[in-house]
Coordinates of C-alpha atoms in Angstrom, one line a residue:
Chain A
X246 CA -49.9 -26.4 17.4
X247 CA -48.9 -24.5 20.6
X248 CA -46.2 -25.3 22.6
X249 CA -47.9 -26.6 25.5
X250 CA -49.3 -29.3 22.9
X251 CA -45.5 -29.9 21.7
X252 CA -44.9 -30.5 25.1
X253 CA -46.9 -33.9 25.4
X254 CA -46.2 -34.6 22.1
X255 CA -43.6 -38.0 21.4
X256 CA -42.7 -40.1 18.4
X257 CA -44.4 -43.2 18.5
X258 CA -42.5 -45.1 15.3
X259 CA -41.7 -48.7 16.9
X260 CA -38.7 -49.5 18.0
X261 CA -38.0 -45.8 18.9
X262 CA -36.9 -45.2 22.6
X263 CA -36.0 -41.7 22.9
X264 CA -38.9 -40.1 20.8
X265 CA -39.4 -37.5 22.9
X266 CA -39.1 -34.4 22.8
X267 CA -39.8 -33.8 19.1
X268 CA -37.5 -31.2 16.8
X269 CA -40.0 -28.6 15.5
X270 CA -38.9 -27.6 11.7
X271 CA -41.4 -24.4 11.5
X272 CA -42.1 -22.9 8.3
X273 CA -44.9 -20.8 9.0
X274 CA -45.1 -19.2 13.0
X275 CA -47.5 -17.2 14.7
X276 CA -47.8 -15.0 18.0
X277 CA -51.4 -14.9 19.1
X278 CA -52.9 -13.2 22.0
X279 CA -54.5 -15.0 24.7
X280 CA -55.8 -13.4 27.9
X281 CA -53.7 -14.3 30.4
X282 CA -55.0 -16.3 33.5
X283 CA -51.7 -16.4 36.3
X284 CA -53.8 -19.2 38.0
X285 CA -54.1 -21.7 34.7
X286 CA -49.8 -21.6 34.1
X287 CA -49.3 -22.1 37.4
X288 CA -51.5 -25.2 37.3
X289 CA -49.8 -26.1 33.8
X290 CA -46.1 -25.9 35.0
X291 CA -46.0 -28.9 37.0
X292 CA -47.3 -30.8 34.0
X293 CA -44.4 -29.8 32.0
X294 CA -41.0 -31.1 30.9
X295 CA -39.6 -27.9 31.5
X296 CA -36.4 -28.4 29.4
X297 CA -38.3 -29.8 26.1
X298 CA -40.0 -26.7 26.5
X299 CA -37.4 -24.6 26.7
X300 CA -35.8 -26.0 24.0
X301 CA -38.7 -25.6 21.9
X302 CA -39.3 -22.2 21.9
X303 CA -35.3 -21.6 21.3
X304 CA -35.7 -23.8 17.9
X305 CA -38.1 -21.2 17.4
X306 CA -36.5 -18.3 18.3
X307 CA -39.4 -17.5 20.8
X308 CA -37.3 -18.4 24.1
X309 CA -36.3 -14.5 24.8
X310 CA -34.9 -15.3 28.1
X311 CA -36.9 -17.9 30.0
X312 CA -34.7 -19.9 32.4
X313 CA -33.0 -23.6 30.9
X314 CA -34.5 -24.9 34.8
X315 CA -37.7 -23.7 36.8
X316 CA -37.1 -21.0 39.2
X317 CA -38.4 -21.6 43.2
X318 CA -41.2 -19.9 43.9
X319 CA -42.5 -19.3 40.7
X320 CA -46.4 -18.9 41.6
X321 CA -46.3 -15.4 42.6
X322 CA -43.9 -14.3 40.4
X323 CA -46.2 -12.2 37.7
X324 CA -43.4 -11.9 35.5
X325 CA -42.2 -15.1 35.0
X326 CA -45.8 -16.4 34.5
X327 CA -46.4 -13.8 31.9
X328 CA -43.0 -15.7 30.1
X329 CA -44.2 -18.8 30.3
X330 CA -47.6 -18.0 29.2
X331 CA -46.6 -16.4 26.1
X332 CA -44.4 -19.3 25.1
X333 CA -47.2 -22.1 26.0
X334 CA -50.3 -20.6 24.6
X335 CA -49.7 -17.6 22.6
X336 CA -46.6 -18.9 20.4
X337 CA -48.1 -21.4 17.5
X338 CA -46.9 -23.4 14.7
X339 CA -49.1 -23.3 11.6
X340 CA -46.8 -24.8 9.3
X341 CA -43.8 -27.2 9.6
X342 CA -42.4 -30.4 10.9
X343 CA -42.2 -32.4 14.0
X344 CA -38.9 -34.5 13.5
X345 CA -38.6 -37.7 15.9
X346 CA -35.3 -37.2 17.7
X347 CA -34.6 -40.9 17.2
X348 CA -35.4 -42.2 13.8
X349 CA -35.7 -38.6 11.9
X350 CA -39.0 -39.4 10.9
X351 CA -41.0 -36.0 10.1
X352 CA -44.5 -35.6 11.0
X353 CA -46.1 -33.0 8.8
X354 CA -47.8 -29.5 10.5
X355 CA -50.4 -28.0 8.2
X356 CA -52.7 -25.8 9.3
X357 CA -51.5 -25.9 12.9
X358 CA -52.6 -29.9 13.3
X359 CA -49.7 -32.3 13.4
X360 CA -50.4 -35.2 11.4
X361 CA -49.1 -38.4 14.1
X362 CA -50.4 -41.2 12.0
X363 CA -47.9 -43.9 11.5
X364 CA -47.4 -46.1 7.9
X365 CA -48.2 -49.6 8.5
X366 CA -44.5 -50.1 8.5
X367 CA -43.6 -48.2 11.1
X368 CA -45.8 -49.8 13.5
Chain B
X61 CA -52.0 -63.1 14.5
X62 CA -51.0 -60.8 11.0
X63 CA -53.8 -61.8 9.0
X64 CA -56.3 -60.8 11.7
X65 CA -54.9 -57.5 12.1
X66 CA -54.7 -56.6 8.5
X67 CA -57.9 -58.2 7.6
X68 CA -59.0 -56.0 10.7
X69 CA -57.4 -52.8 9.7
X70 CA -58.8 -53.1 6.1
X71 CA -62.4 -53.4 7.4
X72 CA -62.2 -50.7 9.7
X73 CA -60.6 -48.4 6.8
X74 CA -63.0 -49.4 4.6
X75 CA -66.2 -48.9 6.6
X76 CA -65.2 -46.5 9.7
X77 CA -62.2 -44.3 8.4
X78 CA -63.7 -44.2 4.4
X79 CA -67.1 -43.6 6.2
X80 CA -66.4 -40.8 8.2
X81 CA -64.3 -39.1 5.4
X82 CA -67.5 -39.3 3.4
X83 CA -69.8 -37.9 5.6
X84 CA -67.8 -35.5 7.7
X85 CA -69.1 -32.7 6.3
X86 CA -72.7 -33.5 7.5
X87 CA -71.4 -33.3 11.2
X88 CA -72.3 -29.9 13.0
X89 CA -72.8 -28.9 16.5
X90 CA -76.5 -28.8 16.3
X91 CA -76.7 -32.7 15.2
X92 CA -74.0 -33.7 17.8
X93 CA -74.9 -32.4 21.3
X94 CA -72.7 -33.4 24.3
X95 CA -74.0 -36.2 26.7
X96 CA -75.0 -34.8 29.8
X97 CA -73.0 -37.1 31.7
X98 CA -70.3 -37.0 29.3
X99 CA -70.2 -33.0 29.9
X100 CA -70.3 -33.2 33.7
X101 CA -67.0 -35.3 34.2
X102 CA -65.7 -32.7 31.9
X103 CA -66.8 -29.6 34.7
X104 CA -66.3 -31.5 37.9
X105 CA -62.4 -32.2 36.4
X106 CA -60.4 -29.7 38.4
X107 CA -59.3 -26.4 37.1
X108 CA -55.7 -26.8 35.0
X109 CA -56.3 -30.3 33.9
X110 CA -55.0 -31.8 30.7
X111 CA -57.5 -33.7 29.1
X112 CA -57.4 -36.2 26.2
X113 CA -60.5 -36.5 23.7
X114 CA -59.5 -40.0 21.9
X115 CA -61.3 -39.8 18.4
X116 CA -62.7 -36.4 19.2
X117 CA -64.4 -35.9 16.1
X118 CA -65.5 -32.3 15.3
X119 CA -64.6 -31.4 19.1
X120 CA -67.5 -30.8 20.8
X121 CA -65.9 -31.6 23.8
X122 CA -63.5 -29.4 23.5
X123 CA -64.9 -26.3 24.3
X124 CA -66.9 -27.9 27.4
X125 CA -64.6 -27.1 30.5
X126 CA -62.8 -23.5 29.6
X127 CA -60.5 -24.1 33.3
X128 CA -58.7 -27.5 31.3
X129 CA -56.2 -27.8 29.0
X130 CA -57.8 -30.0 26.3
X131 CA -56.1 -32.1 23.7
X132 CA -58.5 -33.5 20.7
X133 CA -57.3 -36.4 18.0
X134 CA -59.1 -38.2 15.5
X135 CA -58.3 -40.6 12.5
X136 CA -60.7 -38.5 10.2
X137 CA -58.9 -35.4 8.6
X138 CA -62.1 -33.5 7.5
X139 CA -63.3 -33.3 11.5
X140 CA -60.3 -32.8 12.9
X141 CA -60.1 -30.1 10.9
X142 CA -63.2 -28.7 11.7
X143 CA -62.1 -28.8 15.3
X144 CA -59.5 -26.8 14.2
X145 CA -61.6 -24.7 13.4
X146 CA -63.3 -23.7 16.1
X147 CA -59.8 -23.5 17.5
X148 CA -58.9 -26.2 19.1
X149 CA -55.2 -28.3 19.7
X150 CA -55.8 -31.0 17.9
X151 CA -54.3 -34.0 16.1
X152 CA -54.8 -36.8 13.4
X153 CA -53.5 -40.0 14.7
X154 CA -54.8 -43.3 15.0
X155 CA -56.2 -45.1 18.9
X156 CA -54.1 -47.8 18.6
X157 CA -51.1 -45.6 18.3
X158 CA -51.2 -42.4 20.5
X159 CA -48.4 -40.1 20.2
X160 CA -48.5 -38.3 23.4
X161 CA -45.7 -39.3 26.4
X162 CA -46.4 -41.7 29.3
X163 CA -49.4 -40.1 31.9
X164 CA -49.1 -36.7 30.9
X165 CA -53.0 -36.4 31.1
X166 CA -55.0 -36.3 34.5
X167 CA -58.1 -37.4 32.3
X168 CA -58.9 -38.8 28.9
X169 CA -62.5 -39.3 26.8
X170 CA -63.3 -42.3 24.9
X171 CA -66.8 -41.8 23.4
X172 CA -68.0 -43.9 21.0
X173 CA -65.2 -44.5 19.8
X174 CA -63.7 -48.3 20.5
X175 CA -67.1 -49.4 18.9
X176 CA -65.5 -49.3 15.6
X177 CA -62.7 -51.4 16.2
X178 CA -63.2 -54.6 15.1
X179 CA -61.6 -57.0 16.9
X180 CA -61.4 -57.7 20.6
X181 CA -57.7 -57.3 20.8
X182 CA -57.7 -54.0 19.3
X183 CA -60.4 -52.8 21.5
X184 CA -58.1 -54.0 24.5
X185 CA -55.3 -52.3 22.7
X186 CA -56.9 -49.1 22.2
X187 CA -57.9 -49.0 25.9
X188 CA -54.2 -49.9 27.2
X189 CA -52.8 -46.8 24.9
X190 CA -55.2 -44.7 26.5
X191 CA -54.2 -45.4 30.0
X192 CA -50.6 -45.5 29.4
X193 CA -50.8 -41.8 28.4
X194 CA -53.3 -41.1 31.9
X195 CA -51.8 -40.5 35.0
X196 CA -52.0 -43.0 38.2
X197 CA -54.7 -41.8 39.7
X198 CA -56.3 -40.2 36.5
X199 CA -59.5 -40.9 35.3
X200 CA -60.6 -42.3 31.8
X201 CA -64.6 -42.2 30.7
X202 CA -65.5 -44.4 28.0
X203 CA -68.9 -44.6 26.3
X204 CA -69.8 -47.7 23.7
X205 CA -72.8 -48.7 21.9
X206 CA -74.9 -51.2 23.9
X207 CA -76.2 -54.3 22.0
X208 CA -79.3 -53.8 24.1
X209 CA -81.3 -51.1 23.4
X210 CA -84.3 -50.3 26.1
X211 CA -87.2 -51.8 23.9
X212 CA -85.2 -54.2 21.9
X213 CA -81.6 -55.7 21.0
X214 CA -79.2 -56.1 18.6
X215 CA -79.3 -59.5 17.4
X216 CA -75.8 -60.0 16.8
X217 CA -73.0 -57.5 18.1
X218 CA -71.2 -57.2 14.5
X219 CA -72.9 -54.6 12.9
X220 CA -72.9 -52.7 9.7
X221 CA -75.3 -49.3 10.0
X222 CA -75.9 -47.1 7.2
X223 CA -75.9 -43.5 6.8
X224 CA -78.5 -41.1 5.8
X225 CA -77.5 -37.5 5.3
X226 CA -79.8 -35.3 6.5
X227 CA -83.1 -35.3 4.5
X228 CA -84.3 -31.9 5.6
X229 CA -81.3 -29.7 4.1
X230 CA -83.6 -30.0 1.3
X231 CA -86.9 -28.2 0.6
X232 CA -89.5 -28.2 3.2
X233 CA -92.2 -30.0 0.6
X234 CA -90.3 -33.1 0.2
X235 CA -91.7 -36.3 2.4
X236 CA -89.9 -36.1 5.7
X237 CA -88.5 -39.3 6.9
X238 CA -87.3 -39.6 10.8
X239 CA -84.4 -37.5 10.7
X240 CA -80.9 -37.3 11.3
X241 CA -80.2 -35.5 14.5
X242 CA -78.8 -32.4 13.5
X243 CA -82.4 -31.7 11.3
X244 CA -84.4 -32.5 14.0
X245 CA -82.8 -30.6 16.4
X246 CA -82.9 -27.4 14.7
X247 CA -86.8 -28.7 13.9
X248 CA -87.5 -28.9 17.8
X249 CA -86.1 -25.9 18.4
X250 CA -87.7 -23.8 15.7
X251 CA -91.1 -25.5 17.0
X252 CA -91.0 -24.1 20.5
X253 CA -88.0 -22.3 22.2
X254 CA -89.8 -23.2 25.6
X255 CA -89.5 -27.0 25.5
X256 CA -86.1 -28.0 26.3
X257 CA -84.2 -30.7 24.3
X258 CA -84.3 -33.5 26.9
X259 CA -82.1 -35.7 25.3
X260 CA -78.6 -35.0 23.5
X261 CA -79.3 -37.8 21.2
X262 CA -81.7 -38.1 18.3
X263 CA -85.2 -36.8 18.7
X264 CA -87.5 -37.4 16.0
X265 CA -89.5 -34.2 14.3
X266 CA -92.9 -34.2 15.3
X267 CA -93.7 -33.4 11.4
X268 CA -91.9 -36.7 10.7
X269 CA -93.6 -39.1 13.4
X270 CA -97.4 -37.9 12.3
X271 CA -96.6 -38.5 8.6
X272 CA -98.1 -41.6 6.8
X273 CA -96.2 -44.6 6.2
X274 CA -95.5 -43.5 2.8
X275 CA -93.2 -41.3 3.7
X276 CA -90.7 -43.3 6.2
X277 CA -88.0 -44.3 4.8
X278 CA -86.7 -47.5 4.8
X279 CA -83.3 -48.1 7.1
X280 CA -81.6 -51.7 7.3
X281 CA -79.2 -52.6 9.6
X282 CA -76.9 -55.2 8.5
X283 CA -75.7 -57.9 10.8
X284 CA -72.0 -59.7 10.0
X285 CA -69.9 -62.4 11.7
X286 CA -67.5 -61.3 14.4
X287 CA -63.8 -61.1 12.9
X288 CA -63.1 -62.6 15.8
X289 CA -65.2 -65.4 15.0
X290 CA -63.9 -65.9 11.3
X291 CA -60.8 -66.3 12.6
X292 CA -61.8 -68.7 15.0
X293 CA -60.2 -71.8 13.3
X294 CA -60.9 -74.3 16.3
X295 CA -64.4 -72.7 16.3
X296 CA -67.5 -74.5 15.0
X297 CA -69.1 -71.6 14.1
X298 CA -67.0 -71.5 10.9
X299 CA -69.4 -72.1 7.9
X300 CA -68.0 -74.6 5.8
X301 CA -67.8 -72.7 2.6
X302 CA -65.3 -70.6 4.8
X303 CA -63.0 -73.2 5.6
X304 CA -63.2 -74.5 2.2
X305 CA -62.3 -71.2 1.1
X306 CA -59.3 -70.8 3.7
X307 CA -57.9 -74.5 2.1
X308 CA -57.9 -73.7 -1.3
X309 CA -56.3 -70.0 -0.3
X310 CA -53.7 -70.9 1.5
X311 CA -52.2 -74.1 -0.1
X312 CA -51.3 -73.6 -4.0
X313 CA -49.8 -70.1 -2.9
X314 CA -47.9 -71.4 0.2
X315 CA -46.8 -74.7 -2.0
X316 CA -45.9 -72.6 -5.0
X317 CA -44.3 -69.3 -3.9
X318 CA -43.5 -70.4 -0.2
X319 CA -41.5 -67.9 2.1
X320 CA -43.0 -64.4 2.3
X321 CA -44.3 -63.7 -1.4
X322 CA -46.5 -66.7 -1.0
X323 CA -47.8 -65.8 2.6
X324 CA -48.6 -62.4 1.4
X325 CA -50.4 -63.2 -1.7
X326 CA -52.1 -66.1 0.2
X327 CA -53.3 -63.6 3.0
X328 CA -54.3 -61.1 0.4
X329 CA -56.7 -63.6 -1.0
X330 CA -57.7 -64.3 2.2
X331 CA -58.5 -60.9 3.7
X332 CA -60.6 -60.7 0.4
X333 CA -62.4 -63.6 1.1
X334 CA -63.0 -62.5 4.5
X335 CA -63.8 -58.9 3.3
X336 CA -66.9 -60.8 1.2
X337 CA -67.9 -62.5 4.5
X338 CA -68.9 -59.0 5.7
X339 CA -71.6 -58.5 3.1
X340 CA -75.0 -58.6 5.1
X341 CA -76.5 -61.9 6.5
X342 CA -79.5 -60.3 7.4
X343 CA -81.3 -57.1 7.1
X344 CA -83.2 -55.2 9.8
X345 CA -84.7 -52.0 9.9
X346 CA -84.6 -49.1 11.4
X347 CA -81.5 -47.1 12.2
X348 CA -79.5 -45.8 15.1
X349 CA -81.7 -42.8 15.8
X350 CA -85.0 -44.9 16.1
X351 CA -82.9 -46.7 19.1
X352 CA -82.4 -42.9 20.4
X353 CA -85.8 -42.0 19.7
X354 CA -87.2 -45.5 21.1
X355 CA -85.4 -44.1 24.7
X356 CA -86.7 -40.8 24.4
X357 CA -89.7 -42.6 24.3
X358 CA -89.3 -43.5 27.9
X359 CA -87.9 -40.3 28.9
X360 CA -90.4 -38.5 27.0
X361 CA -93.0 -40.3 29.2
X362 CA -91.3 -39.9 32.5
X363 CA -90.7 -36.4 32.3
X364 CA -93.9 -35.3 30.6
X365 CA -95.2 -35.5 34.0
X366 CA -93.1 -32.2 35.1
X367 CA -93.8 -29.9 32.4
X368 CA -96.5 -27.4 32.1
X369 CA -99.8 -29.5 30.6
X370 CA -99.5 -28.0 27.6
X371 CA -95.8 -29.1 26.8
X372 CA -96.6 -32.0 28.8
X373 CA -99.9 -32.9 26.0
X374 CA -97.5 -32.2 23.1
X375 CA -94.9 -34.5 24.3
X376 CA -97.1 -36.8 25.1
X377 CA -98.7 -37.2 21.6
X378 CA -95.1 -37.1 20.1
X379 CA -94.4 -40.4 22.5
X380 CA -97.9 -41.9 21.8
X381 CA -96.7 -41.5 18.1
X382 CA -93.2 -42.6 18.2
X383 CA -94.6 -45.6 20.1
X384 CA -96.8 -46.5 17.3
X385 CA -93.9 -46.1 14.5
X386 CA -91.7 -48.0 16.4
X387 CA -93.5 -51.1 17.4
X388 CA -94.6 -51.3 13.2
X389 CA -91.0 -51.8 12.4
X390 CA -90.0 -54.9 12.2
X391 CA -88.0 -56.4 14.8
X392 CA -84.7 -57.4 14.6
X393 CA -85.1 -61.1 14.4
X394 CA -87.3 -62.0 11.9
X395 CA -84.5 -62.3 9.4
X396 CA -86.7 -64.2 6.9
X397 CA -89.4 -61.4 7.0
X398 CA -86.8 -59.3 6.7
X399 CA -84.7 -60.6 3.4
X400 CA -88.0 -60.9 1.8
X401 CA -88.3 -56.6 2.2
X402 CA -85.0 -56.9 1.3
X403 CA -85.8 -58.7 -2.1
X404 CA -88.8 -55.8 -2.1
X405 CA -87.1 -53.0 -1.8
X406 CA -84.0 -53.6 -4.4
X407 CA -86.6 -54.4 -6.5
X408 CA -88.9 -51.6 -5.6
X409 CA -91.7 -53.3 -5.5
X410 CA -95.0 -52.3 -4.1
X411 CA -95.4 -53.2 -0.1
X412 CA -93.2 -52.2 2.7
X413 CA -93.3 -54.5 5.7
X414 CA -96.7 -56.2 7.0
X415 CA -97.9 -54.5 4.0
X416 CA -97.7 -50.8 4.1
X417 CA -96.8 -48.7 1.6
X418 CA -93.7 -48.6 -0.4
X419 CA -91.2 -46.7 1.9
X420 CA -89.1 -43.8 0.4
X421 CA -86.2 -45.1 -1.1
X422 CA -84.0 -42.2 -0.3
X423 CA -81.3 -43.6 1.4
X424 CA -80.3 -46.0 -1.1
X425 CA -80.9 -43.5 -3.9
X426 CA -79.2 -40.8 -2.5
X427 CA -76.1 -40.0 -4.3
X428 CA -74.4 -39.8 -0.7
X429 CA -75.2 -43.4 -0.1
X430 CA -73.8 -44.7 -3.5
X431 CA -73.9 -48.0 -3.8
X432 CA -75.2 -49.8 -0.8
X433 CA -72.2 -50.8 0.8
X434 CA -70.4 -47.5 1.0
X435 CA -71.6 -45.6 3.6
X436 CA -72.3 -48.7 6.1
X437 CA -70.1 -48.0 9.6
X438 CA -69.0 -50.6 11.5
X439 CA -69.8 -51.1 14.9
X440 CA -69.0 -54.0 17.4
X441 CA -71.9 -53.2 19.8
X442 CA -71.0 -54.2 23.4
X443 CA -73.0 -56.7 26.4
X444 CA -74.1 -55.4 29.2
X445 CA -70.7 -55.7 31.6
X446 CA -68.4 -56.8 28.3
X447 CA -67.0 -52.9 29.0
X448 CA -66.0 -53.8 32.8
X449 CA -64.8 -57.4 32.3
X450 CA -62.2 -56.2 29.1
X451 CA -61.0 -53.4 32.0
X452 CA -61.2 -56.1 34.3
X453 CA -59.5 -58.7 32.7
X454 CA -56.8 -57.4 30.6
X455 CA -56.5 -53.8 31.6
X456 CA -54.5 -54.5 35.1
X457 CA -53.7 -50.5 35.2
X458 CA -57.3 -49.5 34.9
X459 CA -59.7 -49.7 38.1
X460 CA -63.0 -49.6 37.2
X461 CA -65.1 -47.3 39.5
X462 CA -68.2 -46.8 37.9
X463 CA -70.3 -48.7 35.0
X464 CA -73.9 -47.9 34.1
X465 CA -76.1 -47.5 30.8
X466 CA -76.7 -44.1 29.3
X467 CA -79.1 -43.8 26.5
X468 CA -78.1 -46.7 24.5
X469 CA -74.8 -46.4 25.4
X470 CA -72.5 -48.8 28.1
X471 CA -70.2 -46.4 30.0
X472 CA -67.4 -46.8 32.6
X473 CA -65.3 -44.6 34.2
X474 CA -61.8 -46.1 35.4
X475 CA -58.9 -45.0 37.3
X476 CA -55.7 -45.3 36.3
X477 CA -53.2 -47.4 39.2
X478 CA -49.7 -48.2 39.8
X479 CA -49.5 -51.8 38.9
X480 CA -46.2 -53.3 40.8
X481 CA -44.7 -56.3 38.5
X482 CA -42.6 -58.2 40.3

């Protein structure tokens, strides 16, 4: 699971109203590298809840020092993009947890796929 | 209504989610080719979008447009792994209950997909989760099963199909029968680089079409009652060993046990009663790829026309052929005929239908198959316009912008709005 997937990610267990963004527990962490295209994180940013991001990659120790809020004009800045592509797409979690915020619910990692499906009780 | 939705959940586990588990490791790219269309609202998305492939399966539409972001899930472990695989972001999660934030994608897939849900409400449901997680002014494509096919229909849109695995992973000397996609495929494109694989459906092997009789195996469809339409107390179309069943069911428990322990064990009995219900009525032949072959057919024809003569001859024949299989199979509703090849072929007697001989029994011998009930999908198969008028009607954030038919399948592409509630 990269963290541009995290990133869209939410609990969905019923009831829940603040399910988002979900605790990663990591056990098992990789750093991948993936050619970097300036134009596709540029496009990604806006997409993004910037501080569940952030706060992801700190849980993970991967944050080095990207900024807690966007900086202005971003687009041209090479080095910045370079940042924020490494924590998106090259950062991934093979192994772990994603823990709903509200309810503490975990939803297993194996294999870098996050297992989202609910019990019939918790729909 | 709980009963509905648990009787509903158990027969889509049972024959959608147990199915698929069974048989995922038959899937591969080569059987499974992209729909053209399908493909193109992938590339004409624009560069940096975040896409959504709702019951992806084994991805293959995730590798399609390298400028998007693109976010696969799917109920069955097994494919989603195999996604994985290939490496993919993917997810296991279940349509009804998507775990991704409110419009975070500018576009999501849907293809063939909400034909396995079996009840109208849950179709509607699985649509509404969708769009909540699209952007206003996103777009959503969904493909469905059509109930009519171009030469014939479905008689009934409740449907049980049954699956073959694919007969030529075995040895070339074995009697072919019309082949699952992913061995005809590779058999078209061993045959001749040069002709192109018109359709991304089924195509039948041309080995397969000019064998005899003897060697076609035998495929039913099985037809069921709507959930909906069990459930349907005000409804006449209630047999009335069913409503006999739903007295005796509900009143000693409810009497006895009352409160919640009674309920439950009331709407256990019931869900197996209703389970029961969903044993065939009627058997029909032929299986989903004959449908795919049977519009080859016409494309086969129409675009023989542009193809060197040679090609052209070939397909032709193959079409002449396919025509000739196709119109021996029985159709669809003549149930009585039908049950009697029924009787015939447990029994595995002598004399197919209109008395040719004894098809191969292969797909309720093979080992795969088990007994006859375990490798039967579900599928509600969907009217012409029943697609639009569910967006229509009960999807108020969806717009639909375009509807058509594509190879046996009813499509729509909607746009997500901004609905104002006052």
């Amino acid at each position: 699971m990269k963290l541009l997937t995290h990133n869209m990610l939410t609990s969905h267990v019923k009831g829940v109203t603040k399910g988002y963004p979900l605790l990663i527990k990591a056990t098992e962490v990789k750093v991948n590298e993936v050619e970097f295209n300036p134009q596709f994180v540029n496009r990604m940013i806006p997409k993004l809840e910037w501080s569940a991001l952030v706060q992801a990659a700190d849980g993970l120790g991967q944050r080095q020092d990207l900024p807690s809020e966007l900086i202005p004009d971003y687009e041209k800045n090479e080095e910045f993009l370079k940042k924020v592509h490494r924590v998106l797409l090259e950062v991934e979690v093979i192994e772990g947890s994603l823990q709903c915020p509200e309810s503490g619910r975990e939803f297993p990692i194996s294999r870098g796929i996050p297992n989202m499906l609910l019990s019939e009780d918790e729909v | 209504m709980l009963m509905m939705e648990a009787a509903a959940s158990r027969l889509e586990r049972d024959h959608v989610h147990n199915v698929y588990d069974k048989i995922a490791p038959y899937f591969n790219d080569s059987r499974y080719k992209a729909w053209p269309k399908v493909r193109q609202f992938l590339l004409d998305l624009p560069a940096g979008s975040v896409v959504a492939d709702v019951g992806c399966g084994n991805g293959k539409y995730l590798s399609i447009n390298k400028e998007a972001f693109m976010l696969g899930c799917d109920v069955c472990r097994p494919l989603v792994v195999s996604a994985r695989i290939q490496g993919h972001e993917v997810q296991i999660c279940d349509g009804l209950h998507l775990p991704y934030r409110d419009g975070c994608f500018d576009a999501v897939l849907s293809i063939a997909v909400i034909h396995h849900l079996s009840t109208k409400e849950r179709r509607i449901r699985a649509i509404k989760e969708m769009a909540r997680t699209l952007r206003v002014g996103g777009r959503i494509m969904i493909y469905v099963w059509a109930m009519e096919q171009t030469r014939r229909k479905f008689e009934k849109q409740d449907i049980f199909v049954p699956w073959n695995p694919n007969p030529h992973s075995a040895n070339r000397d074995r009697p072919r029968r019309r082949g699952t996609t992913q061995s005809v495929s590779e058999a078209m494109d061993d045959a001749d680089k040069q002709r192109k694989v018109r359709s991304t459906s089924s195509m039948l092997d041309e080995e397969d079409v000019s064998c005899s009789t003897q060697q076609r195996t035998h495929r039913l469809w099985f037809f069921s009652r709507s959930l909906d339409s069990v459930f349907d107390f005000g409804s006449l179309a209630i047999s009335r060993s069913l409503s006999r069943d739903f007295s005796t069911l509900s009143s000693p428990a409810g009497e006895n046990e009352g409160t919640k322990g009674g309920q439950h064990g009331a709407g256990q009995g019931l869900i197996k009663q209703v389970s029961s219900f969903f044993s065939p009525s009627s058997m029909i032949s032929s299986e989903e790829d004959v449908f795919d072959s049977v519009t080859d057919l016409h494309r086969g024809r129409k675009d023989a026309g542009g193809d060197a003569a040679a090609d052209s001859t070939a397909k032709q024949s193959v079409s002449v052929s396919l025509a000739q299989e196709c119109s021996s199979l029985a159709l669809p509703d003549l149930i009585h005929h039908q049950k009697e090849h029924l009787i015939q072929a447990r029994d595995e007697d002598d004399g197919g239908p209109q008395g040719k001989e004894p098809p191969q029994q292969e797909s309720t011998r093979s080992p795969e198959a088990g007994t006859e009930g375990s490798c039967l999908r579900y599928y509600h198969v969907f009217r012409e316009g029943e697609l639009a008028e569910l967006i229509e009607k009960h999807v108020d954030e969806l717009h639909v912008k375009h509807a058509y038919f594509d190879h046996a399948n009813w499509c729509v592409v909607a746009e997500k709005i901004q609905v104002w509630k006052i």
